[in-house]
Amino acid sequence: MSKTDAYISKSWSPMQALTRISLKFVEKCLPNAFLLAMVLSIVVFLLGMIFGGQSASTMFNGWGEGFSKLFTFAMQMSLILLTGFVIAKTPSVSNMIDRLASIAKTPTQAIGIIAVFGMVTFYINWGFGMIAGAFMAREMGRRVPGLHFPLAVAAAYAGDIIRGMTASIPLLMATEGNFMQSVVGVIPVTDTLFSWWNLGLSAVLLFLVYWVFTRIKPEVDEIRPFKDVILDTPAEKVDTKGMPWVEKLEHYRILNLALAILPLGYIIVNFQQIGFNLNLNMLIVIFLAIGLLLQPSPASIGTAVKEGVLACRGIIMQFPLYAGIAGMVQVSGLADGISNWFVSIANIHTFPIVTFISAGIVNIFIPSGGGQWAIQGPIMLEAAKNLGADIPQTIMAFTWGDAWTNQMQPFWALPLLGVAGLSARDIMGYCLMWTLICGAAIMATFVLLSMI
């Protein structure tokens, strides 16, 4: 049996059975990402009138007022993608990823490396993990014969579950002047993100993502190899002999280096004055600076951006639709209703778990941690305080719940799918299976904490 053949298995196992069920469900029931956004828009509009008791005009206003609220965020995510393309298309970065990808000799080894690499990079920064994981999956797809590319991309996206150094909700609650400070005070990240139990849960999920995805064995007739339809080879030095001087300027690296002084200077001054505040805007500036330093010319940057724009097409239209959905959910009171119902059935021991589930359900309709926390956070923290529940655990239960159903909601997968050149349906079967497993692990953690 060859190394590639060892990846193929027709034997039954609980993991294989769960994977098959998830894949069949997604194949039959999940529309493409844009259609899903359209369906959710209509469903929320009707639910707001039926269960929220709102008029059609109120729901129209909610949609209209919400529609534009993610314009800035959509532009930020597009720039994350574009600057990520600029970096990935440099010879030096391409060679680095190539060397790391060369470690894998079989599809199973490739999947394991992608899963661990994805979760580690997501932990560092979710925007960086989104891009780095996608390009690692692409490179593995190029190099490893017999690799099922949709599974590789799903393994990269699975790392999005991790709540790492840039998780917005605990960082917000650790900030002086946050909107809930009068209720619960300032909660340091040492009690939330970097508590012993949250670090332990992160380590468990790192082990699980490797264990789960390396045990998924597609049948030989299911293998879909990687097809490079977006990126060309990284830019190399161009012979400018005979070109007009204006055209030659497009191929001079010195112009890239000169422009790089501006973002580099801003990064240094910002970190000196404010500290290490690694937010989305700063990440874009950092990516831009790296791209300018590593790309051989302005012309090569233009080529990378041109190709990267194709990866942004899902973001540009779908993010505003989800902003409209969030606006309708908020104006109809649906999020408040769901939260209050869960609060009504909770006690001091079960409250973190019901917080986790509540956040996961609402996240399907409002896939934005900050926006969702602004709506649900006050309800959950007031209830936690009244019940005497652990406040840091409540914050992290909500944070994990917000991340949990991202695995079955294409919204956050769009940037990664744009790089990979796949649709949501290609990976969501594997992501649904991972949703069930990681959700069980997270809930088990909060059950154990309630016993301590």
Short mmCIF file of C-alpha atoms in Angstrom, two decimals:
data_model
loop_
_atom_site.label_atom_id
_atom_site.label_comp_id
_atom_site.label_asym_id
_atom_site.label_seq_id
_atom_site.Cartn_x
_atom_site.Cartn_y
_atom_site.Cartn_z
CA MET A 1 0.00 0.00 0.00
CA SER A 2 1.40 3.40 -0.97
CA LYS A 3 1.53 6.39 1.35
CA THR A 4 -1.29 8.01 -0.57
CA ASP A 5 -3.40 4.88 -0.43
CA ALA A 6 -3.00 4.77 3.35
CA TYR A 7 -5.08 7.95 3.49
CA ILE A 8 -8.07 6.22 1.89
CA SER A 9 -10.29 4.15 4.12
CA LYS A 10 -13.55 2.37 3.57
CA SER A 11 -13.74 1.00 7.10
CA TRP A 12 -16.55 2.15 9.38
CA SER A 13 -15.82 4.15 12.53
CA PRO A 14 -17.82 6.58 14.66
CA MET A 15 -15.78 9.46 13.22
CA GLN A 16 -16.42 8.33 9.66
CA ALA A 17 -20.13 7.92 10.40
CA LEU A 18 -20.42 11.41 11.91
CA THR A 19 -18.51 12.87 8.97
CA ARG A 20 -20.77 11.10 6.45
CA ILE A 21 -23.93 12.36 8.19
CA SER A 22 -22.60 15.92 8.31
CA LEU A 23 -21.55 15.89 4.66
CA LYS A 24 -24.90 14.50 3.49
CA PHE A 25 -26.83 17.04 5.57
CA VAL A 26 -24.86 19.98 4.17
CA GLU A 27 -25.08 18.61 0.63
CA LYS A 28 -28.87 18.39 0.79
CA CYS A 29 -29.78 21.31 3.06
CA LEU A 30 -27.18 24.08 2.95
CA PRO A 31 -27.61 26.68 0.19
CA ASN A 32 -24.60 28.60 -1.08
CA ALA A 33 -23.37 31.42 1.15
CA PHE A 34 -25.08 34.26 -0.71
CA LEU A 35 -28.39 32.41 -0.90
CA LEU A 36 -28.16 31.63 2.82
CA ALA A 37 -27.76 35.33 3.59
CA MET A 38 -30.82 36.06 1.47
CA VAL A 39 -32.90 33.34 3.17
CA LEU A 40 -31.84 34.47 6.65
CA SER A 41 -32.81 38.04 5.76
CA ILE A 42 -36.34 36.98 4.81
CA VAL A 43 -36.69 34.61 7.79
CA VAL A 44 -35.61 37.24 10.32
CA PHE A 45 -37.95 39.80 8.73
CA LEU A 46 -40.90 37.41 9.20
CA LEU A 47 -39.84 36.32 12.71
CA GLY A 48 -39.59 39.94 13.79
CA MET A 49 -43.21 40.55 12.80
CA ILE A 50 -44.60 37.21 14.04
CA PHE A 51 -42.72 36.73 17.32
CA GLY A 52 -41.32 40.20 17.88
CA GLY A 53 -44.68 41.87 17.26
CA GLN A 54 -43.12 44.53 15.04
CA SER A 55 -44.69 46.19 12.04
CA ALA A 56 -43.30 45.76 8.55
CA SER A 57 -42.19 49.40 8.53
CA THR A 58 -40.22 48.87 11.76
CA MET A 59 -38.46 45.85 10.25
CA PHE A 60 -37.73 47.79 7.05
CA ASN A 61 -36.15 50.56 9.13
CA GLY A 62 -34.15 48.04 11.16
CA TRP A 63 -32.77 46.50 7.99
CA GLY A 64 -31.97 49.85 6.41
CA GLU A 65 -30.26 51.25 9.50
CA GLY A 66 -28.23 48.08 9.95
CA PHE A 67 -27.28 47.59 6.30
CA SER A 68 -24.49 50.16 6.29
CA LYS A 69 -23.03 49.35 9.70
CA LEU A 70 -20.54 46.80 8.34
CA PHE A 71 -19.30 48.93 5.45
CA THR A 72 -16.16 49.82 7.41
CA PHE A 73 -15.67 46.25 8.56
CA ALA A 74 -16.17 44.88 5.04
CA MET A 75 -13.50 47.27 3.78
CA GLN A 76 -11.18 46.22 6.60
CA MET A 77 -11.63 42.54 5.76
CA SER A 78 -11.11 43.23 2.06
CA LEU A 79 -7.86 45.04 2.84
CA ILE A 80 -6.77 42.18 5.12
CA LEU A 81 -7.26 39.86 2.16
CA LEU A 82 -5.57 42.14 -0.37
CA THR A 83 -2.53 42.82 1.80
CA GLY A 84 -2.41 39.10 2.61
CA PHE A 85 -2.24 38.36 -1.10
CA VAL A 86 0.54 40.92 -1.51
CA ILE A 87 2.58 39.15 1.19
CA ALA A 88 1.82 35.63 0.01
CA LYS A 89 2.85 36.46 -3.55
CA THR A 90 6.36 37.51 -2.55
CA PRO A 91 9.13 35.00 -3.37
CA SER A 92 10.46 34.95 0.21
CA VAL A 93 7.12 34.16 1.87
CA SER A 94 6.23 31.65 -0.81
CA ASN A 95 9.54 29.87 -0.19
CA MET A 96 8.95 29.88 3.59
CA ILE A 97 5.50 28.31 3.26
CA ASP A 98 6.95 25.88 0.71
CA ARG A 99 9.61 24.73 3.18
CA LEU A 100 7.06 24.25 5.95
CA ALA A 101 4.73 22.40 3.61
CA SER A 102 7.58 20.11 2.52
CA ILE A 103 7.43 18.42 5.94
CA ALA A 104 4.24 16.60 4.93
CA LYS A 105 4.74 13.40 2.96
CA THR A 106 1.19 12.03 3.09
CA PRO A 107 -2.29 13.62 2.98
CA THR A 108 -2.88 12.78 6.65
CA GLN A 109 0.34 14.51 7.69
CA ALA A 110 -0.63 17.51 5.57
CA ILE A 111 -4.05 17.77 7.20
CA GLY A 112 -2.50 17.54 10.67
CA ILE A 113 0.00 20.31 9.94
CA ILE A 114 -2.68 22.54 8.43
CA ALA A 115 -5.00 22.05 11.43
CA VAL A 116 -2.31 22.87 14.01
CA PHE A 117 -0.85 25.72 11.94
CA GLY A 118 -4.31 27.19 11.47
CA MET A 119 -5.21 27.13 15.15
CA VAL A 120 -1.86 28.57 16.24
CA THR A 121 -2.07 31.44 13.75
CA PHE A 122 -5.72 32.11 14.64
CA TYR A 123 -4.65 32.28 18.30
CA ILE A 124 -2.05 34.94 17.45
CA ASN A 125 -4.53 36.98 15.42
CA TRP A 126 -7.72 35.80 13.76
CA GLY A 127 -7.17 38.00 10.68
CA PHE A 128 -3.66 36.65 10.22
CA GLY A 129 -4.86 33.08 10.81
CA MET A 130 -7.56 33.45 8.16
CA ILE A 131 -5.01 34.31 5.49
CA ALA A 132 -2.07 32.20 6.66
CA GLY A 133 -4.18 29.07 7.08
CA ALA A 134 -5.68 29.43 3.60
CA PHE A 135 -2.30 29.83 1.93
CA MET A 136 -0.89 26.88 3.86
CA ALA A 137 -3.79 24.75 2.63
CA ARG A 138 -3.13 25.92 -0.93
CA GLU A 139 0.55 25.05 -0.73
CA MET A 140 -0.21 21.61 0.72
CA GLY A 141 -2.70 21.12 -2.09
CA ARG A 142 0.03 21.85 -4.63
CA ARG A 143 2.60 19.57 -3.06
CA VAL A 144 0.83 16.53 -1.59
CA PRO A 145 -0.70 14.02 -4.05
CA GLY A 146 -4.08 12.63 -3.04
CA LEU A 147 -4.93 15.50 -0.66
CA HIS A 148 -8.67 16.20 -0.48
CA PHE A 149 -8.53 20.00 -0.77
CA PRO A 150 -11.94 20.84 0.78
CA LEU A 151 -10.90 18.88 3.90
CA ALA A 152 -7.60 20.80 4.00
CA VAL A 153 -9.43 24.14 3.86
CA ALA A 154 -11.91 22.99 6.53
CA ALA A 155 -8.98 22.02 8.76
CA ALA A 156 -7.51 25.49 8.30
CA TYR A 157 -10.83 27.17 9.13
CA ALA A 158 -11.38 24.97 12.19
CA GLY A 159 -8.80 27.08 14.01
CA ASP A 160 -11.28 29.98 14.03
CA ILE A 161 -12.87 28.39 17.11
CA ILE A 162 -9.91 29.38 19.28
CA ARG A 163 -10.24 32.49 21.42
CA GLY A 164 -6.76 33.97 21.34
CA MET A 165 -4.91 37.19 21.94
CA THR A 166 -7.23 39.33 19.81
CA ALA A 167 -10.61 38.07 21.06
CA SER A 168 -12.67 41.27 21.09
CA ILE A 169 -15.10 40.66 23.98
CA PRO A 170 -12.63 39.90 26.82
CA LEU A 171 -10.33 42.65 25.52
CA LEU A 172 -13.24 45.09 25.63
CA MET A 173 -14.17 44.06 29.19
CA ALA A 174 -10.54 44.63 30.25
CA THR A 175 -10.64 48.20 28.91
CA GLU A 176 -11.26 51.15 31.20
CA GLY A 177 -14.55 52.86 30.37
CA ASN A 178 -16.21 49.85 28.74
CA PHE A 179 -20.00 50.05 28.56
CA MET A 180 -20.51 47.42 31.33
CA GLN A 181 -17.95 48.79 33.80
CA SER A 182 -20.66 50.21 36.06
CA VAL A 183 -22.19 46.73 36.40
CA VAL A 184 -19.21 44.36 36.73
CA GLY A 185 -16.17 46.63 36.70
CA VAL A 186 -13.05 46.08 34.63
CA ILE A 187 -12.28 42.37 34.17
CA PRO A 188 -8.56 41.76 33.46
CA VAL A 189 -7.61 39.28 30.75
CA THR A 190 -5.73 37.26 33.37
CA ASP A 191 -9.19 36.26 34.66
CA THR A 192 -10.61 35.50 31.21
CA LEU A 193 -8.37 34.85 28.17
CA PHE A 194 -5.31 33.90 30.20
CA SER A 195 -6.98 32.12 33.10
CA TRP A 196 -5.64 28.62 33.76
CA TRP A 197 -8.90 26.97 32.73
CA ASN A 198 -9.21 28.92 29.47
CA LEU A 199 -5.61 28.15 28.52
CA GLY A 200 -6.30 24.51 29.36
CA LEU A 201 -9.40 24.50 27.14
CA SER A 202 -7.35 26.05 24.32
CA ALA A 203 -4.76 23.27 24.66
CA VAL A 204 -7.50 20.62 24.58
CA LEU A 205 -8.96 22.10 21.39
CA LEU A 206 -5.51 22.19 19.78
CA PHE A 207 -5.16 18.47 20.45
CA LEU A 208 -8.73 17.79 19.31
CA VAL A 209 -8.44 19.65 16.01
CA TYR A 210 -5.40 17.56 15.11
CA TRP A 211 -6.97 14.31 16.31
CA VAL A 212 -10.32 14.88 14.61
CA PHE A 213 -9.18 16.02 11.19
CA THR A 214 -6.42 13.45 10.81
CA ARG A 215 -9.02 10.72 11.35
CA ILE A 216 -11.31 11.81 8.54
CA LYS A 217 -10.61 9.48 5.62
CA PRO A 218 -12.34 10.40 2.35
CA GLU A 219 -13.14 7.64 -0.10
CA VAL A 220 -10.94 7.51 -3.17
CA ASP A 221 -13.77 8.65 -5.44
CA GLU A 222 -14.41 11.69 -3.19
CA ILE A 223 -10.92 13.17 -3.48
CA ARG A 224 -10.98 16.68 -4.95
CA PRO A 225 -7.42 17.85 -5.64
CA PHE A 226 -6.35 21.46 -5.47
CA LYS A 227 -6.81 23.47 -8.66
CA ASP A 228 -4.90 26.74 -8.78
CA VAL A 229 -7.31 29.09 -10.53
CA ILE A 230 -6.38 32.36 -8.80
CA LEU A 231 -2.70 32.76 -8.05
CA ASP A 232 0.21 32.67 -10.41
CA THR A 233 3.79 32.13 -9.34
CA PRO A 234 5.33 34.81 -7.10
CA ALA A 235 6.71 37.82 -8.89
CA GLU A 236 10.37 37.73 -9.89
CA LYS A 237 12.65 40.50 -11.18
CA VAL A 238 11.58 41.83 -14.59
CA ASP A 239 13.99 42.78 -17.38
CA THR A 240 13.34 46.51 -17.95
CA LYS A 241 15.74 46.92 -20.88
CA GLY A 242 14.10 48.89 -23.66
CA MET A 243 11.17 50.10 -21.56
CA PRO A 244 10.23 53.82 -21.41
CA TRP A 245 11.51 55.42 -18.20
CA VAL A 246 7.98 55.85 -16.82
CA GLU A 247 7.30 52.15 -17.24
CA LYS A 248 10.68 51.30 -15.72
CA LEU A 249 9.64 53.09 -12.54
CA GLU A 250 6.95 50.45 -12.02
CA HIS A 251 9.68 47.85 -11.60
CA TYR A 252 12.00 49.69 -9.18
CA ARG A 253 12.00 48.25 -5.70
CA ILE A 254 13.30 51.50 -4.23
CA LEU A 255 9.80 52.99 -4.60
CA ASN A 256 8.32 50.21 -2.45
CA LEU A 257 10.99 50.77 0.20
CA ALA A 258 10.44 54.53 0.19
CA LEU A 259 6.68 54.17 0.69
CA ALA A 260 7.22 51.53 3.40
CA ILE A 261 8.75 54.26 5.58
CA LEU A 262 5.25 55.67 6.21
CA PRO A 263 3.54 52.54 7.63
CA LEU A 264 6.73 51.49 9.46
CA GLY A 265 7.00 54.91 11.08
CA TYR A 266 3.35 54.83 12.09
CA ILE A 267 3.71 51.35 13.61
CA ILE A 268 6.72 52.39 15.69
CA VAL A 269 5.15 55.66 16.88
CA ASN A 270 1.81 53.97 17.65
CA PHE A 271 3.34 51.19 19.74
CA GLN A 272 5.52 53.69 21.59
CA GLN A 273 2.60 55.97 22.44
CA ILE A 274 -0.26 53.50 22.95
CA GLY A 275 1.33 50.11 23.44
CA PHE A 276 0.85 46.83 21.59
CA ASN A 277 -2.75 47.44 20.45
CA LEU A 278 -3.00 44.90 17.65
CA ASN A 279 -6.39 45.68 16.14
CA LEU A 280 -7.70 45.24 12.60
CA ASN A 281 -6.49 48.62 11.36
CA MET A 282 -3.03 48.04 12.77
CA LEU A 283 -2.91 44.56 11.27
CA ILE A 284 -3.67 46.03 7.82
CA VAL A 285 -0.86 48.56 8.25
CA ILE A 286 1.54 45.82 9.34
CA PHE A 287 0.57 43.62 6.37
CA LEU A 288 1.01 46.58 4.02
CA ALA A 289 4.47 47.36 5.41
CA ILE A 290 5.57 43.73 5.07
CA GLY A 291 4.23 43.54 1.53
CA LEU A 292 6.04 46.73 0.52
CA LEU A 293 9.30 45.45 1.96
CA LEU A 294 9.10 42.02 0.38
CA GLN A 295 7.55 42.72 -3.02
CA PRO A 296 10.12 43.42 -5.77
CA SER A 297 8.27 46.34 -7.39
CA PRO A 298 5.08 48.44 -7.56
CA ALA A 299 4.07 46.44 -10.63
CA SER A 300 4.21 43.15 -8.71
CA ILE A 301 2.04 44.66 -5.95
CA GLY A 302 -0.52 45.71 -8.54
CA THR A 303 -0.62 42.19 -9.95
CA ALA A 304 -1.15 40.66 -6.50
CA VAL A 305 -3.92 43.15 -5.67
CA LYS A 306 -5.65 42.48 -8.99
CA GLU A 307 -5.77 38.75 -8.21
CA GLY A 308 -6.72 39.38 -4.58
CA VAL A 309 -9.80 41.38 -5.54
CA LEU A 310 -11.39 38.14 -6.79
CA ALA A 311 -11.19 36.76 -3.25
CA CYS A 312 -13.13 39.76 -1.91
CA ARG A 313 -16.27 39.26 -3.96
CA GLY A 314 -18.12 37.33 -1.24
CA ILE A 315 -17.29 39.89 1.44
CA ILE A 316 -18.35 42.93 -0.56
CA MET A 317 -21.99 41.90 -0.95
CA GLN A 318 -22.68 39.51 1.92
CA PHE A 319 -21.31 41.50 4.87
CA PRO A 320 -23.87 44.32 4.37
CA LEU A 321 -26.66 41.73 4.13
CA TYR A 322 -25.68 40.32 7.53
CA ALA A 323 -25.52 43.86 8.91
CA GLY A 324 -29.12 44.27 7.76
CA ILE A 325 -30.05 41.00 9.48
CA ALA A 326 -28.41 42.22 12.70
CA GLY A 327 -30.36 45.46 12.48
CA MET A 328 -33.65 43.57 12.20
CA VAL A 329 -32.74 41.23 15.07
CA GLN A 330 -31.97 44.19 17.28
CA VAL A 331 -35.03 46.30 16.46
CA SER A 332 -37.38 43.30 16.78
CA GLY A 333 -36.08 42.27 20.20
CA LEU A 334 -35.44 38.69 19.04
CA ALA A 335 -31.96 38.60 20.58
CA ASP A 336 -33.31 39.91 23.90
CA GLY A 337 -36.08 37.31 23.84
CA ILE A 338 -33.68 34.43 23.28
CA SER A 339 -31.31 35.69 25.98
CA ASN A 340 -34.07 36.25 28.54
CA TRP A 341 -35.52 32.79 27.94
CA PHE A 342 -32.16 31.16 28.59
CA VAL A 343 -31.64 33.31 31.68
CA SER A 344 -35.04 32.21 33.02
CA ILE A 345 -34.07 28.50 33.00
CA ALA A 346 -30.55 28.94 34.40
CA ASN A 347 -29.12 28.70 37.90
CA ILE A 348 -25.71 29.60 39.32
CA HIS A 349 -24.21 26.30 38.12
CA THR A 350 -25.75 26.10 34.65
CA PHE A 351 -25.52 29.78 33.77
CA PRO A 352 -22.18 29.63 31.85
CA ILE A 353 -23.50 26.74 29.73
CA VAL A 354 -26.79 28.44 28.85
CA THR A 355 -24.81 31.61 28.10
CA PHE A 356 -22.65 29.59 25.71
CA ILE A 357 -25.67 28.07 23.92
CA SER A 358 -27.54 31.38 23.81
CA ALA A 359 -24.56 33.16 22.26
CA GLY A 360 -24.16 30.36 19.73
CA ILE A 361 -27.78 30.58 18.59
CA VAL A 362 -27.85 34.38 18.24
CA ASN A 363 -24.46 34.28 16.47
CA ILE A 364 -26.11 32.53 13.52
CA PHE A 365 -28.07 35.73 12.87
CA ILE A 366 -25.53 38.28 14.15
CA PRO A 367 -22.10 36.82 13.25
CA SER A 368 -20.17 39.68 14.81
CA GLY A 369 -18.81 39.31 18.33
CA GLY A 370 -18.77 42.99 19.20
CA GLY A 371 -22.23 43.69 17.81
CA GLN A 372 -23.71 40.64 19.47
CA TRP A 373 -22.11 41.48 22.82
CA ALA A 374 -23.56 44.99 22.69
CA ILE A 375 -27.04 43.46 22.42
CA GLN A 376 -26.76 40.40 24.66
CA GLY A 377 -23.92 41.36 26.99
CA PRO A 378 -25.90 43.62 29.35
CA ILE A 379 -28.63 40.97 29.76
CA MET A 380 -26.18 38.13 30.48
CA LEU A 381 -23.94 40.10 32.85
CA GLU A 382 -26.87 41.55 34.83
CA ALA A 383 -28.27 38.04 35.20
CA ALA A 384 -24.89 36.61 36.18
CA LYS A 385 -24.50 39.28 38.84
CA ASN A 386 -27.99 38.64 40.23
CA LEU A 387 -27.47 34.86 40.28
CA GLY A 388 -24.01 35.14 41.80
CA ALA A 389 -22.50 33.35 38.80
CA ASP A 390 -18.81 33.71 37.97
CA ILE A 391 -18.43 36.87 35.84
CA PRO A 392 -15.17 35.93 34.02
CA GLN A 393 -16.61 32.50 33.19
CA THR A 394 -19.78 34.16 31.88
CA ILE A 395 -17.73 36.46 29.64
CA MET A 396 -15.69 33.58 28.26
CA ALA A 397 -18.75 31.32 27.88
CA PHE A 398 -20.30 34.01 25.71
CA THR A 399 -17.02 34.49 23.81
CA TRP A 400 -16.73 30.76 23.09
CA GLY A 401 -20.42 30.59 22.11
CA ASP A 402 -19.94 33.43 19.65
CA ALA A 403 -17.05 31.49 18.07
CA TRP A 404 -18.74 28.09 18.25
CA THR A 405 -21.40 28.51 15.56
CA ASN A 406 -18.99 30.38 13.30
CA GLN A 407 -18.04 26.86 12.24
CA MET A 408 -21.48 26.34 10.69
CA GLN A 409 -22.07 29.94 9.55
CA PRO A 410 -20.29 30.86 6.27
CA PHE A 411 -19.94 34.55 7.20
CA TRP A 412 -16.46 34.28 8.73
CA ALA A 413 -15.31 31.64 6.25
CA LEU A 414 -15.76 33.99 3.28
CA PRO A 415 -12.24 35.50 3.35
CA LEU A 416 -10.63 32.07 3.64
CA LEU A 417 -12.89 30.60 0.96
CA GLY A 418 -12.01 33.51 -1.31
CA VAL A 419 -8.32 32.64 -1.07
CA ALA A 420 -9.02 28.92 -1.49
CA GLY A 421 -11.38 29.34 -4.42
CA LEU A 422 -14.06 27.13 -2.83
CA SER A 423 -17.70 27.59 -1.84
CA ALA A 424 -19.10 27.28 1.67
CA ARG A 425 -20.84 24.02 0.78
CA ASP A 426 -17.44 22.45 -0.01
CA ILE A 427 -16.24 22.66 3.61
CA MET A 428 -19.33 23.06 5.80
CA GLY A 429 -19.95 19.32 6.18
CA TYR A 430 -16.59 18.93 7.91
CA CYS A 431 -17.15 22.16 9.85
CA LEU A 432 -20.55 20.94 11.09
CA MET A 433 -18.93 17.77 12.42
CA TRP A 434 -16.24 19.86 14.13
CA THR A 435 -18.95 22.14 15.58
CA LEU A 436 -20.52 19.18 17.40
CA ILE A 437 -17.20 17.89 18.76
CA CYS A 438 -15.66 21.19 19.87
CA GLY A 439 -19.00 22.31 21.32
CA ALA A 440 -19.13 19.19 23.49
CA ALA A 441 -15.57 19.86 24.70
CA ILE A 442 -16.32 23.48 25.59
CA MET A 443 -19.53 22.63 27.45
CA ALA A 444 -17.75 19.84 29.32
CA THR A 445 -15.17 22.40 30.48
CA PHE A 446 -17.84 24.66 31.97
CA VAL A 447 -19.55 21.66 33.59
CA LEU A 448 -16.28 20.74 35.30
CA LEU A 449 -15.74 24.34 36.39
CA SER A 450 -19.20 24.40 37.99
CA MET A 451 -18.16 21.41 40.15
CA ILE A 452 -15.02 23.09 41.49
#
